[in-house]
PDB file of C-alpha atoms in Angstrom:
ATOM      1  CA  MET A 577      16.893  16.439  -4.561  1.00  0.00           C
ATOM      2  CA  ASN A 578      14.506  15.977  -7.471  1.00  0.00           C
ATOM      3  CA  ILE A 579      12.587  12.740  -8.081  1.00  0.00           C
ATOM      4  CA  LYS A 580      14.804  11.652 -11.007  1.00  0.00           C
ATOM      5  CA  GLN A 581      17.907  11.889  -8.842  1.00  0.00           C
ATOM      6  CA  PHE A 582      16.129  10.168  -5.942  1.00  0.00           C
ATOM      7  CA  LEU A 583      15.094   7.254  -8.167  1.00  0.00           C
ATOM      8  CA  ALA A 584      18.540   7.002  -9.755  1.00  0.00           C
ATOM      9  CA  GLU A 585      20.001   6.606  -6.267  1.00  0.00           C
ATOM     10  CA  ASN A 586      17.324   4.376  -4.708  1.00  0.00           C
ATOM     11  CA  LEU A 587      15.495   2.278  -7.310  1.00  0.00           C
ATOM     12  CA  GLN A 588      16.909  -1.239  -7.246  1.00  0.00           C
ATOM     13  CA  SER A 589      17.216  -3.376 -10.364  1.00  0.00           C
ATOM     14  CA  GLY A 590      13.817  -4.533 -11.595  1.00  0.00           C
ATOM     15  CA  GLU A 591      11.817  -2.627  -8.993  1.00  0.00           C
ATOM     16  CA  THR A 592       8.858  -0.413  -9.815  1.00  0.00           C
ATOM     17  CA  TYR A 593       8.391   2.898  -8.055  1.00  0.00           C
ATOM     18  CA  ALA A 594       4.798   2.954  -6.793  1.00  0.00           C
ATOM     19  CA  GLY A 595       4.665   6.439  -5.316  1.00  0.00           C
ATOM     20  CA  LEU A 596       4.577   8.370  -2.083  1.00  0.00           C
ATOM     21  CA  ILE A 597       2.509   7.368   0.938  1.00  0.00           C
ATOM     22  CA  PHE A 598       1.653  10.298   3.198  1.00  0.00           C
ATOM     23  CA  GLY A 599       2.002   9.511   6.892  1.00  0.00           C
ATOM     24  CA  LYS A 600      -1.067   9.688   9.100  1.00  0.00           C
ATOM     25  CA  ASN A 601      -1.292  10.587  12.775  1.00  0.00           C
ATOM     26  CA  GLY A 602       2.305  11.763  13.032  1.00  0.00           C
ATOM     27  CA  GLU A 603       3.791   8.897  11.006  1.00  0.00           C
ATOM     28  CA  ARG A 604       6.497   9.736   8.491  1.00  0.00           C
ATOM     29  CA  ASP A 605       5.876   9.940   4.739  1.00  0.00           C
ATOM     30  CA  TYR A 606       7.620   7.286   2.654  1.00  0.00           C
ATOM     31  CA  HIS A 607       8.298   6.141  -0.882  1.00  0.00           C
ATOM     32  CA  LEU A 608       6.947   2.735  -1.908  1.00  0.00           C
ATOM     33  CA  PHE A 609       8.766   0.298  -4.192  1.00  0.00           C
ATOM     34  CA  LEU A 610       7.342  -2.903  -5.679  1.00  0.00           C
ATOM     35  CA  ARG A 611       9.769  -5.807  -5.753  1.00  0.00           C
ATOM     36  CA  PRO A 612      10.369  -7.398  -9.139  1.00  0.00           C
ATOM     37  CA  GLU A 613       8.486 -10.645  -9.701  1.00  0.00           C
ATOM     38  CA  MET A 614      11.493 -13.022  -9.799  1.00  0.00           C
ATOM     39  CA  PRO A 615       8.856 -14.773  -9.927  1.00  0.00           C
ATOM     40  CA  GLU A 616       5.930 -13.762  -7.748  1.00  0.00           C
ATOM     41  CA  LYS A 617       4.784 -16.340  -5.249  1.00  0.00           C
ATOM     42  CA  THR A 618       1.523 -18.187  -5.872  1.00  0.00           C
ATOM     43  CA  ASN A 619      -0.727 -20.466  -3.848  1.00  0.00           C
ATOM     44  CA  LEU A 620       0.404 -19.256  -0.436  1.00  0.00           C
ATOM     45  CA  SER A 621      -1.519 -19.036   2.795  1.00  0.00           C
ATOM     46  CA  TRP A 622      -1.280 -15.649   4.516  1.00  0.00           C
ATOM     47  CA  LYS A 623       1.284 -16.934   7.015  1.00  0.00           C
ATOM     48  CA  GLU A 624       3.412 -18.415   4.213  1.00  0.00           C
ATOM     49  CA  ALA A 625       3.202 -15.131   2.270  1.00  0.00           C
ATOM     50  CA  MET A 626       4.285 -13.102   5.311  1.00  0.00           C
ATOM     51  CA  LYS A 627       7.185 -15.481   5.958  1.00  0.00           C
ATOM     52  CA  TRP A 628       8.289 -15.431   2.302  1.00  0.00           C
ATOM     53  CA  ALA A 629       8.344 -11.622   2.097  1.00  0.00           C
ATOM     54  CA  LYS A 630      10.362 -11.371   5.301  1.00  0.00           C
ATOM     55  CA  SER A 631      12.809 -14.049   4.094  1.00  0.00           C
ATOM     56  CA  ILE A 632      13.767 -11.886   1.097  1.00  0.00           C
ATOM     57  CA  GLY A 633      14.074  -8.673   3.121  1.00  0.00           C
ATOM     58  CA  TYR A 634      10.780  -7.166   1.995  1.00  0.00           C
ATOM     59  CA  GLU A 635       7.210  -7.040   3.350  1.00  0.00           C
ATOM     60  CA  LEU A 636       3.685  -7.558   2.118  1.00  0.00           C
ATOM     61  CA  PRO A 637       1.903  -4.280   1.396  1.00  0.00           C
ATOM     62  CA  THR A 638      -0.571  -2.818   3.859  1.00  0.00           C
ATOM     63  CA  GLN A 639      -4.157  -2.041   2.848  1.00  0.00           C
ATOM     64  CA  ARG A 640      -3.243   1.571   1.967  1.00  0.00           C
ATOM     65  CA  GLU A 641      -0.181   0.458   0.032  1.00  0.00           C
ATOM     66  CA  ALA A 642      -2.197  -2.114  -1.941  1.00  0.00           C
ATOM     67  CA  SER A 643      -4.596   0.688  -2.916  1.00  0.00           C
ATOM     68  CA  LEU A 644      -1.697   2.766  -4.258  1.00  0.00           C
ATOM     69  CA  LEU A 645      -0.309  -0.262  -6.109  1.00  0.00           C
ATOM     70  CA  ALA A 646      -3.742  -0.809  -7.686  1.00  0.00           C
ATOM     71  CA  ILE A 647      -3.677   2.737  -9.015  1.00  0.00           C
ATOM     72  CA  ASN A 648      -0.043   3.107 -10.069  1.00  0.00           C
ATOM     73  CA  CYS A 649       1.176  -0.446 -10.775  1.00  0.00           C
ATOM     74  CA  ARG A 650      -1.907  -2.393 -11.852  1.00  0.00           C
ATOM     75  CA  GLU A 651      -0.134  -3.776 -14.920  1.00  0.00           C
ATOM     76  CA  SER A 652       2.407  -5.510 -12.661  1.00  0.00           C
ATOM     77  CA  PHE A 653      -0.191  -7.949 -11.294  1.00  0.00           C
ATOM     78  CA  ASP A 654      -2.238 -10.872 -12.547  1.00  0.00           C
ATOM     79  CA  LEU A 655      -5.634  -9.236 -12.888  1.00  0.00           C
ATOM     80  CA  ASP A 656      -7.574 -12.478 -12.418  1.00  0.00           C
ATOM     81  CA  ASP A 657      -6.278 -13.376  -8.964  1.00  0.00           C
ATOM     82  CA  GLY A 658      -5.984 -11.942  -5.466  1.00  0.00           C
ATOM     83  CA  TYR A 659      -2.882 -10.902  -3.529  1.00  0.00           C
ATOM     84  CA  TRP A 660      -2.328 -10.973   0.209  1.00  0.00           C
ATOM     85  CA  THR A 661      -1.694  -7.804   2.181  1.00  0.00           C
ATOM     86  CA  SER A 662      -0.229  -7.611   5.671  1.00  0.00           C
ATOM     87  CA  THR A 663      -3.469  -6.095   7.008  1.00  0.00           C
ATOM     88  CA  GLN A 664      -5.322  -8.382   9.385  1.00  0.00           C
ATOM     89  CA  SER A 665      -8.985  -8.170  10.274  1.00  0.00           C
ATOM     90  CA  ALA A 666      -9.680  -6.249  13.471  1.00  0.00           C
ATOM     91  CA  ASN A 667     -12.765  -8.422  14.073  1.00  0.00           C
ATOM     92  CA  HIS A 668     -11.574 -11.932  13.171  1.00  0.00           C
ATOM     93  CA  ASP A 669      -8.091 -13.266  13.998  1.00  0.00           C
ATOM     94  CA  GLY A 670      -8.292 -15.798  11.188  1.00  0.00           C
ATOM     95  CA  TYR A 671      -8.769 -13.265   8.385  1.00  0.00           C
ATOM     96  CA  ALA A 672      -6.473 -10.942   6.426  1.00  0.00           C
ATOM     97  CA  LEU A 673      -7.072  -8.518   3.599  1.00  0.00           C
ATOM     98  CA  MET A 674      -6.717  -9.635  -0.008  1.00  0.00           C
ATOM     99  CA  GLN A 675      -6.401  -7.190  -2.936  1.00  0.00           C
ATOM    100  CA  ASN A 676      -7.790  -8.024  -6.366  1.00  0.00           C
ATOM    101  CA  PHE A 677      -6.158  -5.788  -8.977  1.00  0.00           C
ATOM    102  CA  GLY A 678      -8.384  -6.703 -11.929  1.00  0.00           C
ATOM    103  CA  ARG A 679     -11.606  -5.745 -10.234  1.00  0.00           C
ATOM    104  CA  ALA A 680      -9.917  -3.215  -7.927  1.00  0.00           C
ATOM    105  CA  TYR A 681     -11.471  -4.427  -4.691  1.00  0.00           C
ATOM    106  CA  GLN A 682     -10.262  -5.487  -1.274  1.00  0.00           C
ATOM    107  CA  ASN A 683     -11.877  -8.145   0.876  1.00  0.00           C
ATOM    108  CA  TYR A 684     -11.018 -10.177   3.957  1.00  0.00           C
ATOM    109  CA  HIS A 685     -10.243 -13.846   3.362  1.00  0.00           C
ATOM    110  CA  ASP A 686      -9.469 -16.738   5.642  1.00  0.00           C
ATOM    111  CA  LYS A 687      -5.708 -16.761   6.300  1.00  0.00           C
ATOM    112  CA  LEU A 688      -5.672 -20.436   5.304  1.00  0.00           C
ATOM    113  CA  ASP A 689      -6.896 -19.578   1.784  1.00  0.00           C
ATOM    114  CA  TYR A 690      -4.315 -19.570  -0.983  1.00  0.00           C
ATOM    115  CA  HIS A 691      -3.488 -16.416  -2.938  1.00  0.00           C
ATOM    116  CA  ARG A 692      -0.567 -14.755  -4.661  1.00  0.00           C
ATOM    117  CA  ALA A 693       1.986 -12.506  -2.977  1.00  0.00           C
ATOM    118  CA  ARG A 694       4.139  -9.587  -4.080  1.00  0.00           C
ATOM    119  CA  ALA A 695       6.487  -7.736  -1.786  1.00  0.00           C
ATOM    120  CA  ILE A 696       7.315  -4.084  -1.208  1.00  0.00           C
ATOM    121  CA  ARG A 697       9.932  -1.958   0.484  1.00  0.00           C
ATOM    122  CA  ARG A 698       9.795   1.546   1.896  1.00  0.00           C
ATOM    123  CA  ILE A 699      12.181   4.480   2.043  1.00  0.00           C
ATOM    124  CA  TYR A 700      11.145   7.035   4.615  1.00  0.00           C
ATOM    125  CA  VAL A 701      11.286  10.736   3.859  1.00  0.00           C
ATOM    126  CA  ASP A 702      13.620  12.614   6.154  1.00  0.00           C
ATOM    127  CA  ALA A 703      11.946  15.280   8.242  1.00  0.00           C
ATOM    128  CA  PRO A 704      12.789  18.825   7.082  1.00  0.00           C
TER     129      PRO A 704
END
């Protein structure tokens, strides 16, 4: 199946196709889709952002996924603000990663801080 056919069959209304994430350490490759704004959520703590994404059947992007979104979908984000990812700090339980799309950086913020949130979904590539 070519990519045009794949997108015709899998891209939901209003979504943006972000690209392919290659699996690491035996994980499967997958296609990444950015949920339409409808509207995006603002002023959410990390916990609220995680809960919101789950409530609509999506997820927050991981650190790797946020990097791909910054490259392929930058125009879909407010460039002056930060967006939560699902990636938590390995060193501090109270911190999670925030992606700034305007300045293209990632940094850990207190989970009680307020940022924006956008949600993603994945379609895994079948093994050959």
